[in-house]
PDB file of C-alpha atoms in Angstrom:
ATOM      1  CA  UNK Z  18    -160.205-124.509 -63.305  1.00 69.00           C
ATOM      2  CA  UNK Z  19    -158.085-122.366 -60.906  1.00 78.00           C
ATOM      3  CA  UNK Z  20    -154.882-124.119 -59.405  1.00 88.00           C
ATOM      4  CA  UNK Z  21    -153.733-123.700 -55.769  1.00 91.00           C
ATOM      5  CA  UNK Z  22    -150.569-121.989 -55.650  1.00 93.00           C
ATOM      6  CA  UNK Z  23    -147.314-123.688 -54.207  1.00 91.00           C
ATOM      7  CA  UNK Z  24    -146.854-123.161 -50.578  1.00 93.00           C
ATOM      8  CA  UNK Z  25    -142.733-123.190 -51.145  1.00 94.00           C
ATOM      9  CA  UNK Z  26    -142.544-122.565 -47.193  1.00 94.00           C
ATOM     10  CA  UNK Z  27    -144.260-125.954 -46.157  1.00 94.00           C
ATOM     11  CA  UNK Z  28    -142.388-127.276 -49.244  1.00 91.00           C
ATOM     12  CA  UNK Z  29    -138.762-126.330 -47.750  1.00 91.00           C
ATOM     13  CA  UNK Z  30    -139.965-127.256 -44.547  1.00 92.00           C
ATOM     14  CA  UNK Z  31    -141.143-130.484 -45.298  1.00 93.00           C
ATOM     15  CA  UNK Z  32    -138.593-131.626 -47.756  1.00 89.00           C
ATOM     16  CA  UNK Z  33    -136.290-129.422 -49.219  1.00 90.00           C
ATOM     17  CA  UNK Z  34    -135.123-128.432 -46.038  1.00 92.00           C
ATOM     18  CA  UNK Z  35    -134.274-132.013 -44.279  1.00 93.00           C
ATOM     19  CA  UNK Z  36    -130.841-132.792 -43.536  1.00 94.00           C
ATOM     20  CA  UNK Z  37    -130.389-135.587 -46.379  1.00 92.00           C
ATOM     21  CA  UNK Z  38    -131.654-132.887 -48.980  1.00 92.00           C
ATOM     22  CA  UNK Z  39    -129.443-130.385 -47.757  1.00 94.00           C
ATOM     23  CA  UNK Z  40    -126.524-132.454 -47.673  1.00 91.00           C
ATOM     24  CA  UNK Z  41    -127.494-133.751 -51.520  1.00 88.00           C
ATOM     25  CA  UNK Z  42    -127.803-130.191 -52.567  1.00 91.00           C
ATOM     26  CA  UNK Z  43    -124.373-129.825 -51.045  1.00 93.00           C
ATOM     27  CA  UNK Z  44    -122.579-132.717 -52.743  1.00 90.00           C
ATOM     28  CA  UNK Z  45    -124.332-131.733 -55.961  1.00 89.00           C
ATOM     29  CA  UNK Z  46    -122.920-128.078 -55.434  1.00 93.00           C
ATOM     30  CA  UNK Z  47    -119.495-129.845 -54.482  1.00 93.00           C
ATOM     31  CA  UNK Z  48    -119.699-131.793 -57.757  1.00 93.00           C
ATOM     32  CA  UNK Z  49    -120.148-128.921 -60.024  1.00 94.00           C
ATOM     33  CA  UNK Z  50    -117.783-126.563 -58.942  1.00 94.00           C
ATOM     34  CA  UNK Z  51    -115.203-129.647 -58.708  1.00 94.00           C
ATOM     35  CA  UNK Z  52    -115.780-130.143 -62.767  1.00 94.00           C
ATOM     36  CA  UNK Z  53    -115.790-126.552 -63.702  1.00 94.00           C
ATOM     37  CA  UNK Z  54    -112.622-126.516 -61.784  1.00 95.00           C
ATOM     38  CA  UNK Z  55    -111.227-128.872 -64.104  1.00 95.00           C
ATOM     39  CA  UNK Z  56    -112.976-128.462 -67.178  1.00 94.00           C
ATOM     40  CA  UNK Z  57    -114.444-124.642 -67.208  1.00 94.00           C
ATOM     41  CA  UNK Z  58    -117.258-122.916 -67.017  1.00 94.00           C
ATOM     42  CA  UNK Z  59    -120.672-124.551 -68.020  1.00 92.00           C
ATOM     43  CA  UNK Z  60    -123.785-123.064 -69.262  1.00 93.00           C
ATOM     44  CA  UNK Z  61    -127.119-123.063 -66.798  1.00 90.00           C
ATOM     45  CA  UNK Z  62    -128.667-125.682 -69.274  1.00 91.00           C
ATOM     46  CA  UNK Z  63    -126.300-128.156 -68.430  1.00 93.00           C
ATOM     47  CA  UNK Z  64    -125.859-130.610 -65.164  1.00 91.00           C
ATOM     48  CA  UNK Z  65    -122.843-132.575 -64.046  1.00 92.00           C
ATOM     49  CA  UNK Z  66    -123.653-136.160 -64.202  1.00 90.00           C
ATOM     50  CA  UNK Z  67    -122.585-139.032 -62.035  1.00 88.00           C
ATOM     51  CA  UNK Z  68    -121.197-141.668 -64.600  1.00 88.00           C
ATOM     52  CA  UNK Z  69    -121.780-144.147 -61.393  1.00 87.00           C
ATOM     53  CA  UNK Z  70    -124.520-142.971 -59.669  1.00 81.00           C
ATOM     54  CA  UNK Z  71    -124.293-141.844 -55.777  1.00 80.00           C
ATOM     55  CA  UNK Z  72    -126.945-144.486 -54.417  1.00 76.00           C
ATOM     56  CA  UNK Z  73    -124.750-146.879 -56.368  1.00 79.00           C
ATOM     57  CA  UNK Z  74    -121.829-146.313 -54.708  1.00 86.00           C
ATOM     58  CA  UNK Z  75    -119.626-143.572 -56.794  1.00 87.00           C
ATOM     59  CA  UNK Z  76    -117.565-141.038 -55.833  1.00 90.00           C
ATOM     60  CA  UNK Z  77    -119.492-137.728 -55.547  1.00 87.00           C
ATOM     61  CA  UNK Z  78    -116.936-135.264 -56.238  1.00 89.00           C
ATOM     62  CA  UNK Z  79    -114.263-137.703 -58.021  1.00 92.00           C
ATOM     63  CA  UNK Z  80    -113.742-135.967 -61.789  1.00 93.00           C
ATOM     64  CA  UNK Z  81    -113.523-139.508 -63.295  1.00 93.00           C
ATOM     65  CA  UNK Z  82    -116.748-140.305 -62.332  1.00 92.00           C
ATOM     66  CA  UNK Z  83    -118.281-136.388 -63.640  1.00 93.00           C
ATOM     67  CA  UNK Z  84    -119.612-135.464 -67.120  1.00 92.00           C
ATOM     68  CA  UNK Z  85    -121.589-132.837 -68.643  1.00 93.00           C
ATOM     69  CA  UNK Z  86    -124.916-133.584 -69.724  1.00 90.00           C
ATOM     70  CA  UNK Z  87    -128.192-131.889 -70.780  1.00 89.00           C
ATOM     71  CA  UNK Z  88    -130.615-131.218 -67.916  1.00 86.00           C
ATOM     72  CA  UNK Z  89    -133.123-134.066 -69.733  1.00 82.00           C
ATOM     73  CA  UNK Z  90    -130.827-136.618 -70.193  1.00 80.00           C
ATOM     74  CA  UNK Z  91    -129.435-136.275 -66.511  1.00 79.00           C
ATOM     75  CA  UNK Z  92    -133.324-136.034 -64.809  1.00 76.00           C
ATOM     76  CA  UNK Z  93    -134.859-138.832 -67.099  1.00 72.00           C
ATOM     77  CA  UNK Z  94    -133.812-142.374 -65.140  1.00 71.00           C
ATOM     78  CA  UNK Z  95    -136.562-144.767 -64.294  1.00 73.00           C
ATOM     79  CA  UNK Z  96    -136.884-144.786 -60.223  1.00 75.00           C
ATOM     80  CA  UNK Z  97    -138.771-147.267 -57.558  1.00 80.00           C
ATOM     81  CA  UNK Z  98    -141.592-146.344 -55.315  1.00 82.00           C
ATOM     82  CA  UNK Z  99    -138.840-145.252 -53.068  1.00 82.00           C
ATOM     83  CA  UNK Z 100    -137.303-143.001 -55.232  1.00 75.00           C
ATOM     84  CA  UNK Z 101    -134.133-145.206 -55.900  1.00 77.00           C
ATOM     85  CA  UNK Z 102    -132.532-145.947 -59.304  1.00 73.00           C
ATOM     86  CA  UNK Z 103    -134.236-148.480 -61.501  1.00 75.00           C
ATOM     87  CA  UNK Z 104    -131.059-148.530 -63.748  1.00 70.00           C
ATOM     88  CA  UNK Z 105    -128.306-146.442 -64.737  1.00 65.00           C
ATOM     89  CA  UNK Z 106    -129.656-146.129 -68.062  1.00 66.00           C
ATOM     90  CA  UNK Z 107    -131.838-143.306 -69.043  1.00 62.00           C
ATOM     91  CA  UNK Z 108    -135.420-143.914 -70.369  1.00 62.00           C
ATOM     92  CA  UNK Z 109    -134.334-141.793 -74.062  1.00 62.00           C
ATOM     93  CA  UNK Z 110    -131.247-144.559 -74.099  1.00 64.00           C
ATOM     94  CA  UNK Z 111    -133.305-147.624 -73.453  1.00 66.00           C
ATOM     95  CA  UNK Z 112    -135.546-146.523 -76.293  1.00 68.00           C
ATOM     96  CA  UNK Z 113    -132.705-146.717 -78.888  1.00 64.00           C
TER      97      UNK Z 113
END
């Protein structure tokens, strides 16, 4: 079964390109560069984490509220419908 490719224009246009998600983008930029400022360099395979999330009111660039985690742990919390937070608690922690 052939899959239609990914139109990444309409995809940009549509989403990637709105002024929240280019502001997010921004903040998560901010957020890195502010803990390898601190802490040095990280490797590609690893994100800077929000100990309080954003939507939950923490500080996005604050290096008390920045760690270094592995790109599954940091993309693997539950969300709504609406793409909010479920919990601050990853789906691999829960299951411990």
């Amino acid at each position: 079964m052939a899959t239609k490719p990914r139109n990444y224009k309409r995809e940009y246009e549509t989403y990637q390109g709105t002024p929240e998600q280019i502001a997010a983008r921004s903040n998560r930029n901010k957020a890195r560069r502010a803990y390898e400022k601190a802490k040095g360099d990280l490797p590609e395979t690893v994100d800077v984490a929000h100990k309080k999330a954003l939507s939950k009111g923490g500080a996005p660039t604050k290096l008390s509220n920045l760690k270094a985690e592995g790109r599954s742990g940091n993309r693997s919390f539950a969300r709504t419908s609406t793409n909010k937070l479920k919990s601050e608690i990853s789906k691999r922690e829960r299951s411990r």
